Amino acid sequence: MRKMKKFAALGLALTMIATMLTACGGSDKSGASNSTSGETTSEDSQAAQSENAQTEAQGEESAPAQASSGEQVTITYSLWDEIQSVVYQELIDNFEAQNPDIHVEMQLTPWDQYWTKFDAAAGANQAADVFFMNVWVPKYAEAGVLEPLDSYMERDGFDFSLYTQSIVDTGTYNGVHYTVPKGTDSMAVAVNTTLFEKYGVTVPGSDWTWDDMMAVCRELQGKIAEAGDSIYPMAFMLNSNNGSWQPVVYQFGGRVFNEDGTSGYSSEESIAAIQALVDMIDEKLIPDYQMVSDTSAEEFFISGQACMLYLPTFSSQKLEQAKMEGIELIKLPKAKSQEFIAGSMHYGMNAASEHKEEAWRFMQYLASEEANDIVGQRGIDLPARISSQSYYASSFKQFDGSAFVEGLTEAVPYASAPGYAEDAINSITNDDIIAIFTKQIGVKEGMEKMAEKINAEIESGK
Amino acid sequence: MKKYKTKRARKEALAAYTFILPFITGILIFNVYAFLKNIFISFTNKKSFGAAKFIGMDNYVRLFGDEKFYQALINTLCYIVICVPAIIILSLLIALALNVKLKGIGIFRTLIYLPIITLPTAVGMVWKWLFNNQFGLINAVMGKFGIQGPAWLSDPNVSLIAVCIVLIWCSIGTAVIIFLAGLQGIEKTYYEAADIDGANSVQKFLSITFPLLSPTTFMLIVTEIIGFFQVFDMIFLMIPPTSSGMAGARSIVMLFYEEAFTKFNKGYGAAMANILFLIILVITIIQMKLQKKWVYYG
């Protein structure tokens, strides 16, 4: 009797191991096979038993997924945006209604963990079949994670001319199309007309220059002081590179990367752009870096502490949700140009996917007029399809978003160095750009240091 | 290996090993294997994808020439020097105060422990708002007294102090509970004898309470120091990577996170983790040696 008990315990322990191993394998079959190992009472050595349990576990793992006999294929679709996921569920429902043989399973991962998780999954060929991709196409194209789409596109006559060119360009690497365009960022200047009225300053028009902007800021500053208030004429989200200072670099004719792939930060134009922002901080026309680290520039604007705001599309929902009255959007001021650097979003296909044809059909639907119209109407993203963009402009209740769409003609595709996620390149210089804006280092010296660091990093990665 | 005398003893040992086998398997896979793999990765230039190239000591050479690493090391030491003594002293005082039989003492003990059962994310978010430069409660209260509060989380000279305040606040609870347990393990008879000898309360504390509490104190100091070498969560939660306060608050693990998971320099991050391991190992060995001088095991 005692012996029996002991062996029962042994069996249980082995069951636990077996369960653990199968759990690691990601198989979610029922415990039927595990209970059989629990009944084993062979008096042979323990090693033989544990081996047995292991082979069993492995057998389960490597057993082919029970494919339902061509009935319905499940593809996975991963994204990072909770607000957008609601609209995508709607799109998935529409798609499934039109394609009853495909089931799309949505996997939502918050932005903060999306890329960490994505890299780990892609490294193990476990990434979703279709996924949100942003401007880091070169990194994932080079790593063989993204499926080249040219053959599908040629076969089905995918028409690129229907989409904004800068997005298509970002999705292309070495002449190969790796993504289906989804949407793009755009920029505008948001103006609080109520405050302009209060201080008796004329709201500028969309054909203004950087000097006009400085003049308006100074005029506002004078009127604000006269009224005894302590608010700022303008606000820049200095702590967001593509929401503030990188677009300004482009407006001044600078570049993040030169044509030869080296850093463009040390050019005269880039230095002039950052100097212009530092001058604004010095003149107290905008909140300084520490202030916007604590309280975002959007919050300054929303709470009426700043009369104007450099506004990227990805922050526009904050203004919308704050239900602010009297906002007007105008185009960015012209320094050398009205150009700015625009990030974009894409749909990518997993090169290791087992259901590429189904994934492609889903991507085709996401690229369709119907899907783009819905994305635009809900205002979750400025859609890539040109004919759908006007929906986005009128999707806001609090303001007219036309300036975003008009500004798109000045959008320059986001620069990315092969082998590097853009964010990695940015994080190398995070501390340096902070040092520049907080006056710990001169603008020219700091920008040259940033360029040097980026070039060294690119060189070491070659 | 120890030999088992009887067949029965051998069988019992076998059964015992079998029972701990699932746990040991987990440790072998997730701790030992991961640890050894990490040592291997630290000698390669591993990124997210692609074959890693063996690059010898390059990561370590780069690490010892990296001013950011030294800054992070100094910051980490600051966290330890500020937080550990503060936590030990404050929690000992609180534990002494709570070690009385009073009506409703349970409520106070619960309140002290409350920060521990609060979700760290919530703690971080709430303190972030309390510390806010423009709208924060702390600066508002200081303003009432005519003091211009600092930009707690975005001024690199203050951000470390701000994080320390939160860390001390949320670490005291555990230490208090452990001290309380230690205090209640001290026999009453010692104090009665001291009363008869006419000792005052300071003498009683220094001659009875502190020596008998020293194993508890030692254990807390060791674990707190190890914990603070790995300080990460509150920094990550309260200070965004692009904040001007990050440079002043960045710890080694924060730097490791940035290297390994935002820049995806896994090899370099692994090297950093190994150096951190060595530092903690050496410090802990020194502490174990030093304990003979002051820890009293009855």
Coordinates of C-alpha atoms in Angstrom, one line a residue, chain A residues 15-427:
Chain A
T15 CA 2.8 14.6 -14.8
M16 CA 3.8 18.0 -13.5
I17 CA 6.9 18.0 -15.6
A18 CA 5.1 16.8 -18.6
T19 CA 2.5 19.5 -18.2
M20 CA 5.2 22.1 -17.8
L21 CA 7.0 21.0 -21.0
T22 CA 3.8 20.9 -23.0
A23 CA 2.9 24.3 -21.7
C24 CA 6.2 25.6 -22.9
G25 CA 5.6 24.1 -26.3
G26 CA 2.5 26.3 -26.5
S27 CA 0.2 23.3 -27.2
D28 CA -3.1 23.6 -25.6
K29 CA -4.4 20.1 -26.0
S30 CA -6.3 18.5 -23.2
G31 CA -4.6 16.7 -20.4
A32 CA -5.7 13.3 -21.7
S33 CA -2.2 12.0 -22.5
N34 CA -0.9 13.4 -19.2
S35 CA -3.2 11.4 -17.1
T36 CA -1.9 8.2 -18.8
S37 CA 1.6 9.0 -17.7
G38 CA 0.2 9.4 -14.2
E39 CA -1.1 5.8 -14.2
T40 CA 2.3 4.4 -15.2
T41 CA 3.4 2.0 -12.4
S42 CA 6.2 0.3 -14.1
E43 CA 8.9 -0.6 -11.5
D44 CA 11.7 0.3 -14.0
S45 CA 14.1 3.1 -13.4
Q46 CA 12.9 6.6 -13.0
A47 CA 15.0 7.7 -15.9
A48 CA 13.1 5.6 -18.3
Q49 CA 9.9 7.1 -17.1
S50 CA 11.0 10.7 -17.3
E51 CA 12.3 10.0 -20.8
N52 CA 9.0 8.6 -21.6
A53 CA 7.2 11.7 -20.3
Q54 CA 9.5 13.9 -22.3
T55 CA 9.1 12.1 -25.6
E56 CA 5.4 12.3 -25.1
A57 CA 5.6 16.0 -24.5
Q58 CA 7.8 16.5 -27.5
G59 CA 5.6 14.3 -29.6
E60 CA 2.7 16.6 -28.7
E61 CA 4.6 19.6 -29.6
S62 CA 5.7 18.5 -33.0
A63 CA 2.4 17.1 -33.9
P64 CA 1.0 19.1 -36.8
A65 CA -1.7 21.6 -35.8
Q66 CA -5.0 20.0 -36.5
A67 CA -5.9 21.7 -39.7
S68 CA -9.6 21.9 -40.1
S69 CA -10.2 20.2 -43.4
G70 CA -10.0 23.3 -45.6
E71 CA -13.0 24.7 -43.9
Q72 CA -11.7 27.9 -42.3
V73 CA -8.2 29.3 -42.0
T74 CA -7.3 31.5 -39.0
I75 CA -4.8 34.2 -39.6
T76 CA -3.4 36.5 -36.9
Y77 CA -3.2 40.2 -37.1
S78 CA -1.2 42.3 -34.5
L79 CA -1.4 46.0 -33.8
W80 CA -0.4 48.3 -31.0
D81 CA -3.2 51.0 -30.9
E82 CA -6.1 50.5 -28.6
I83 CA -8.1 53.3 -30.1
Q84 CA -7.6 52.0 -33.6
S85 CA -8.3 48.4 -32.6
V86 CA -12.0 49.2 -32.2
V87 CA -12.2 50.3 -35.8
Y88 CA -10.1 47.4 -36.9
Q89 CA -12.5 45.0 -35.3
E90 CA -15.2 46.6 -37.4
L91 CA -13.0 46.1 -40.5
I92 CA -12.3 42.5 -39.6
D93 CA -16.1 41.8 -39.2
N94 CA -16.7 43.3 -42.7
F95 CA -13.8 41.2 -44.1
E96 CA -15.0 38.0 -42.6
A97 CA -18.5 38.6 -43.9
Q98 CA -17.0 38.9 -47.4
N99 CA -14.6 36.0 -46.9
P100 CA -16.3 33.3 -44.8
D101 CA -13.3 31.0 -45.2
I102 CA -10.9 33.2 -43.3
H103 CA -11.0 34.0 -39.6
V104 CA -8.9 37.0 -38.4
E105 CA -7.7 36.9 -34.9
M106 CA -6.6 40.3 -33.6
Q107 CA -3.7 40.6 -31.2
L108 CA -3.4 43.9 -29.4
T109 CA 0.0 44.8 -27.8
P110 CA 0.6 48.2 -26.3
W111 CA 3.1 50.3 -28.2
D112 CA 5.6 50.2 -25.3
Q113 CA 6.0 46.5 -25.6
Y114 CA 5.0 46.0 -29.3
W115 CA 8.5 46.0 -30.8
T116 CA 10.2 44.1 -28.0
K117 CA 7.5 41.4 -28.3
F118 CA 7.5 41.6 -32.1
D119 CA 11.3 41.1 -32.4
A120 CA 11.2 38.2 -30.0
A121 CA 8.3 36.6 -31.9
A122 CA 9.8 37.3 -35.3
G123 CA 13.1 35.8 -34.3
A124 CA 11.3 32.6 -33.5
N125 CA 9.1 32.7 -36.6
Q126 CA 6.1 33.2 -34.4
A127 CA 5.0 36.7 -35.4
A128 CA 1.5 37.4 -36.5
D129 CA 0.6 36.7 -40.2
V130 CA -0.3 40.4 -40.8
F131 CA 1.0 43.2 -38.6
F132 CA 1.3 46.9 -38.1
M133 CA 4.6 48.1 -39.4
N134 CA 5.9 51.6 -39.1
V135 CA 8.9 53.4 -40.6
W136 CA 11.4 50.7 -39.7
V137 CA 10.9 48.7 -42.9
P138 CA 14.7 48.5 -43.7
K139 CA 15.5 46.7 -40.5
Y140 CA 12.8 44.1 -40.9
A141 CA 13.2 43.8 -44.6
E142 CA 16.9 43.1 -44.1
A143 CA 16.2 40.6 -41.4
G144 CA 13.9 38.7 -43.7
V145 CA 10.9 39.2 -41.5
L146 CA 8.9 41.1 -44.1
E147 CA 7.5 39.1 -47.1
P148 CA 8.4 40.9 -50.4
L149 CA 5.0 41.7 -51.9
D150 CA 5.9 42.5 -55.5
S151 CA 4.8 39.2 -56.9
Y152 CA 1.4 39.4 -55.2
M153 CA 1.0 43.1 -56.2
E154 CA 1.9 42.4 -59.9
R155 CA -0.5 39.5 -60.1
D156 CA -3.4 41.4 -58.6
G157 CA -2.6 44.7 -60.2
F158 CA -2.0 46.7 -57.0
D159 CA -2.2 50.4 -58.1
F160 CA 0.4 52.5 -56.1
S161 CA -0.7 55.7 -57.7
L162 CA -3.8 55.7 -55.5
Y163 CA -1.7 56.2 -52.4
T164 CA 0.4 59.1 -51.1
Q165 CA 3.9 58.7 -52.6
S166 CA 5.9 59.3 -49.4
I167 CA 4.2 56.3 -47.7
V168 CA 4.8 54.0 -50.6
D169 CA 8.5 55.1 -50.6
T170 CA 8.9 54.3 -46.9
G171 CA 7.6 50.8 -47.5
T172 CA 10.1 50.2 -50.3
Y173 CA 13.6 48.9 -49.6
N174 CA 16.2 48.4 -52.3
G175 CA 13.5 48.7 -54.9
V176 CA 11.3 46.0 -53.5
H177 CA 7.8 46.7 -52.0
Y178 CA 7.6 45.2 -48.6
T179 CA 4.4 46.8 -47.2
V180 CA 0.9 47.9 -48.1
P181 CA 0.5 51.6 -47.2
K182 CA -1.8 52.2 -44.3
G183 CA -1.6 55.8 -43.2
T184 CA 0.7 58.7 -42.6
D185 CA 1.6 61.4 -40.1
S186 CA 1.1 65.0 -41.0
M187 CA 1.8 68.3 -39.3
A188 CA 0.0 71.6 -38.8
V189 CA 0.1 74.5 -36.4
A190 CA -2.9 74.6 -34.1
V191 CA -4.1 78.1 -33.2
N192 CA -6.3 78.9 -30.2
T193 CA -8.4 81.7 -31.9
T194 CA -10.1 82.6 -28.6
L195 CA -6.8 83.6 -27.1
F196 CA -5.8 85.5 -30.3
E197 CA -9.1 87.4 -30.1
K198 CA -8.6 88.2 -26.4
Y199 CA -5.2 89.7 -27.1
G200 CA -6.3 91.4 -30.3
V201 CA -3.8 89.6 -32.6
T202 CA -4.7 88.6 -36.1
V203 CA -4.7 84.9 -36.8
P204 CA -2.0 84.2 -39.4
G205 CA -2.9 82.4 -42.7
S206 CA -1.4 79.2 -44.1
D207 CA 1.1 81.0 -46.4
W208 CA 3.2 82.4 -43.6
T209 CA 6.9 82.2 -43.0
W210 CA 9.1 81.4 -39.9
D211 CA 9.8 85.1 -39.5
D212 CA 6.0 85.8 -39.6
M213 CA 5.6 83.2 -36.9
M214 CA 8.3 84.9 -34.8
A215 CA 6.6 88.2 -35.3
V216 CA 3.3 86.8 -34.2
C217 CA 4.9 85.2 -31.1
R218 CA 6.6 88.4 -30.1
E219 CA 3.4 90.4 -30.6
L220 CA 1.5 87.9 -28.5
Q221 CA 4.2 88.0 -25.8
G222 CA 3.9 91.8 -25.5
K223 CA 0.1 91.6 -25.3
I224 CA 0.2 88.8 -22.8
A225 CA 2.5 90.8 -20.6
E226 CA 0.3 93.9 -21.0
A227 CA -2.7 91.9 -19.8
G228 CA -0.7 90.7 -16.8
D229 CA -1.0 87.0 -17.8
S230 CA 1.7 84.5 -17.8
I231 CA 1.1 82.2 -20.7
Y232 CA 3.3 81.3 -23.7
P233 CA 2.7 82.4 -27.3
M234 CA 3.5 78.9 -28.5
A235 CA 4.5 75.4 -27.5
F236 CA 6.7 72.7 -29.1
M237 CA 6.8 69.1 -28.0
L238 CA 10.5 69.3 -27.8
N239 CA 10.7 65.9 -26.2
S240 CA 9.2 64.3 -29.2
N241 CA 11.7 64.3 -32.1
N242 CA 9.3 63.7 -34.9
G243 CA 6.7 65.9 -33.3
S244 CA 8.8 69.0 -33.2
W245 CA 12.5 69.5 -33.9
Q246 CA 13.0 67.0 -36.7
P247 CA 10.2 68.6 -38.8
V248 CA 11.8 72.0 -38.1
V249 CA 15.1 70.6 -39.3
Y250 CA 13.4 69.8 -42.6
Q251 CA 11.7 73.2 -42.8
F252 CA 15.2 74.8 -42.6
G253 CA 16.5 72.5 -45.4
G254 CA 18.3 70.0 -43.1
R255 CA 18.0 66.3 -43.2
V256 CA 18.2 63.5 -40.6
F257 CA 20.2 61.4 -43.1
N258 CA 22.2 62.6 -46.0
E259 CA 21.8 60.8 -49.4
D260 CA 25.0 58.8 -48.7
G261 CA 23.4 57.4 -45.4
T262 CA 25.4 59.5 -43.0
S263 CA 23.9 61.7 -40.4
G264 CA 22.6 65.1 -41.6
Y265 CA 22.7 66.7 -38.2
S266 CA 26.0 68.5 -38.6
S267 CA 24.9 70.4 -41.7
E268 CA 24.5 74.2 -41.5
E269 CA 20.8 73.9 -42.2
S270 CA 20.1 71.5 -39.3
I271 CA 22.2 73.5 -36.9
A272 CA 20.3 76.7 -37.9
A273 CA 17.0 74.9 -37.3
I274 CA 17.9 73.8 -33.8
Q275 CA 19.3 77.3 -33.1
A276 CA 16.0 78.8 -34.1
L277 CA 14.3 76.7 -31.5
V278 CA 16.9 77.5 -28.8
D279 CA 16.4 81.2 -29.6
M280 CA 12.6 80.7 -29.0
I281 CA 13.3 79.1 -25.6
D282 CA 15.7 82.0 -24.7
E283 CA 13.1 84.6 -25.6
K284 CA 10.6 82.6 -23.5
L285 CA 8.3 82.4 -26.5
I286 CA 7.9 78.6 -25.8
P287 CA 8.0 76.5 -22.6
D288 CA 11.5 75.1 -22.1
Y289 CA 12.5 71.5 -22.3
Q290 CA 12.1 70.8 -18.6
M291 CA 8.6 72.2 -18.6
V292 CA 7.4 70.1 -21.5
S293 CA 9.1 67.0 -20.0
D294 CA 6.8 67.5 -17.0
T295 CA 3.7 68.7 -18.7
S296 CA 3.4 67.9 -22.4
A297 CA 3.2 70.7 -24.9
E298 CA -0.3 69.5 -25.8
E299 CA -1.4 70.0 -22.2
F300 CA 0.0 73.5 -22.3
F301 CA -2.1 74.2 -25.4
I302 CA -5.3 72.4 -24.1
S303 CA -5.2 74.2 -20.8
G304 CA -4.9 77.6 -22.5
Q305 CA -1.3 78.1 -21.4
A306 CA 0.0 78.4 -25.0
C307 CA -1.7 80.2 -27.9
M308 CA -0.2 78.0 -30.7
L309 CA 1.1 74.5 -30.9
Y310 CA 3.1 72.5 -33.4
L311 CA 0.7 69.6 -33.9
P312 CA 1.4 66.2 -35.4
T313 CA -1.6 64.1 -36.5
F314 CA -0.7 61.5 -33.8
S315 CA -1.5 64.1 -31.1
S316 CA -4.6 65.5 -32.7
Q317 CA -7.0 63.2 -30.9
K318 CA -5.9 64.7 -27.6
L319 CA -7.2 68.1 -28.7
E320 CA -10.4 66.5 -30.1
Q321 CA -11.1 64.6 -26.8
A322 CA -10.4 67.8 -24.7
K323 CA -13.4 69.3 -26.5
M324 CA -11.6 72.6 -27.1
E325 CA -13.5 75.3 -28.8
G326 CA -12.1 77.8 -31.3
I327 CA -9.2 75.8 -32.7
E328 CA -8.0 76.5 -36.2
L329 CA -5.3 74.5 -38.0
I330 CA -2.9 76.2 -40.4
K331 CA 0.1 74.8 -42.4
L332 CA 3.6 74.9 -41.0
P333 CA 5.4 78.2 -41.5
K334 CA 7.9 78.4 -44.4
A335 CA 11.5 78.7 -43.4
K336 CA 13.3 77.5 -46.5
S337 CA 10.4 75.3 -47.3
Q338 CA 7.2 74.0 -45.6
E339 CA 8.6 70.4 -45.7
F340 CA 8.5 68.2 -42.7
I341 CA 9.5 64.6 -41.9
A342 CA 6.5 62.3 -41.8
G343 CA 6.3 58.9 -40.2
S344 CA 3.9 56.5 -41.8
M345 CA 2.1 53.3 -41.0
H346 CA 2.0 50.1 -43.0
Y347 CA 0.7 46.6 -43.1
G348 CA 3.4 44.0 -43.3
M349 CA 3.2 40.3 -44.0
N350 CA 5.2 37.7 -42.0
A351 CA 7.6 36.0 -44.3
A352 CA 7.3 32.9 -42.2
S353 CA 3.5 32.8 -42.4
E354 CA 1.8 29.5 -43.2
H355 CA -1.2 31.3 -44.8
K356 CA 0.3 33.8 -47.1
E357 CA -2.6 33.8 -49.6
E358 CA -5.2 34.4 -46.9
A359 CA -2.9 37.1 -45.4
W360 CA -2.6 38.8 -48.7
R361 CA -6.4 38.8 -49.2
F362 CA -6.8 40.5 -45.8
M363 CA -4.1 43.0 -46.7
Q364 CA -5.8 43.8 -50.0
Y365 CA -9.0 44.4 -48.1
L366 CA -7.2 46.7 -45.6
A367 CA -5.9 48.7 -48.6
S368 CA -9.3 48.9 -50.3
E369 CA -11.3 52.1 -50.6
E370 CA -13.9 50.8 -48.2
A371 CA -11.4 50.1 -45.4
N372 CA -9.5 53.4 -46.0
D373 CA -12.8 55.3 -46.0
I374 CA -13.8 53.9 -42.7
V375 CA -10.3 54.6 -41.2
G376 CA -10.6 58.2 -42.4
Q377 CA -14.2 58.7 -41.2
R378 CA -13.4 57.4 -37.7
G379 CA -10.4 59.8 -37.7
I380 CA -8.0 57.2 -36.3
D381 CA -5.4 57.7 -38.9
L382 CA -4.8 59.9 -42.0
P383 CA -5.4 57.1 -44.5
A384 CA -2.8 56.4 -47.2
R385 CA -5.4 56.2 -50.0
I386 CA -5.6 59.7 -51.4
S387 CA -9.4 59.5 -52.2
S388 CA -10.1 58.7 -48.5
Q389 CA -8.1 61.5 -47.0
S390 CA -10.8 64.2 -47.2
Y391 CA -12.8 62.0 -44.8
Y392 CA -10.1 62.4 -42.2
A393 CA -10.0 66.2 -42.6
S394 CA -13.7 66.3 -41.7
S395 CA -13.6 63.6 -39.0
F396 CA -12.9 66.0 -36.2
K397 CA -15.8 67.6 -34.4
Q398 CA -13.7 70.4 -32.8
F399 CA -11.8 71.7 -35.8
D400 CA -11.2 71.4 -39.5
G401 CA -8.4 69.0 -40.3
S402 CA -7.9 70.2 -43.9
A403 CA -4.4 71.7 -43.1
F404 CA -3.2 68.2 -42.3
V405 CA -4.2 66.9 -45.7
E406 CA -3.0 70.0 -47.6
G407 CA 0.3 69.8 -45.7
L408 CA 0.8 66.2 -47.0
T409 CA 2.3 67.4 -50.3
E410 CA 5.3 68.7 -48.3
A411 CA 5.8 65.4 -46.4
V412 CA 9.2 63.8 -46.8
P413 CA 9.4 60.1 -46.0
Y414 CA 10.8 59.2 -42.7
A415 CA 14.5 58.5 -42.8
S416 CA 15.7 55.1 -41.6
A417 CA 19.1 53.5 -41.7
P418 CA 19.3 49.9 -42.7
G419 CA 19.7 47.5 -39.8
Y420 CA 18.5 50.1 -37.4
A421 CA 15.1 50.9 -36.0
E422 CA 14.9 54.6 -36.3
D423 CA 14.1 54.8 -32.6
A424 CA 17.4 53.2 -31.8
I425 CA 19.2 55.9 -33.8
N426 CA 17.1 58.5 -32.0
S427 CA 17.8 57.0 -28.5

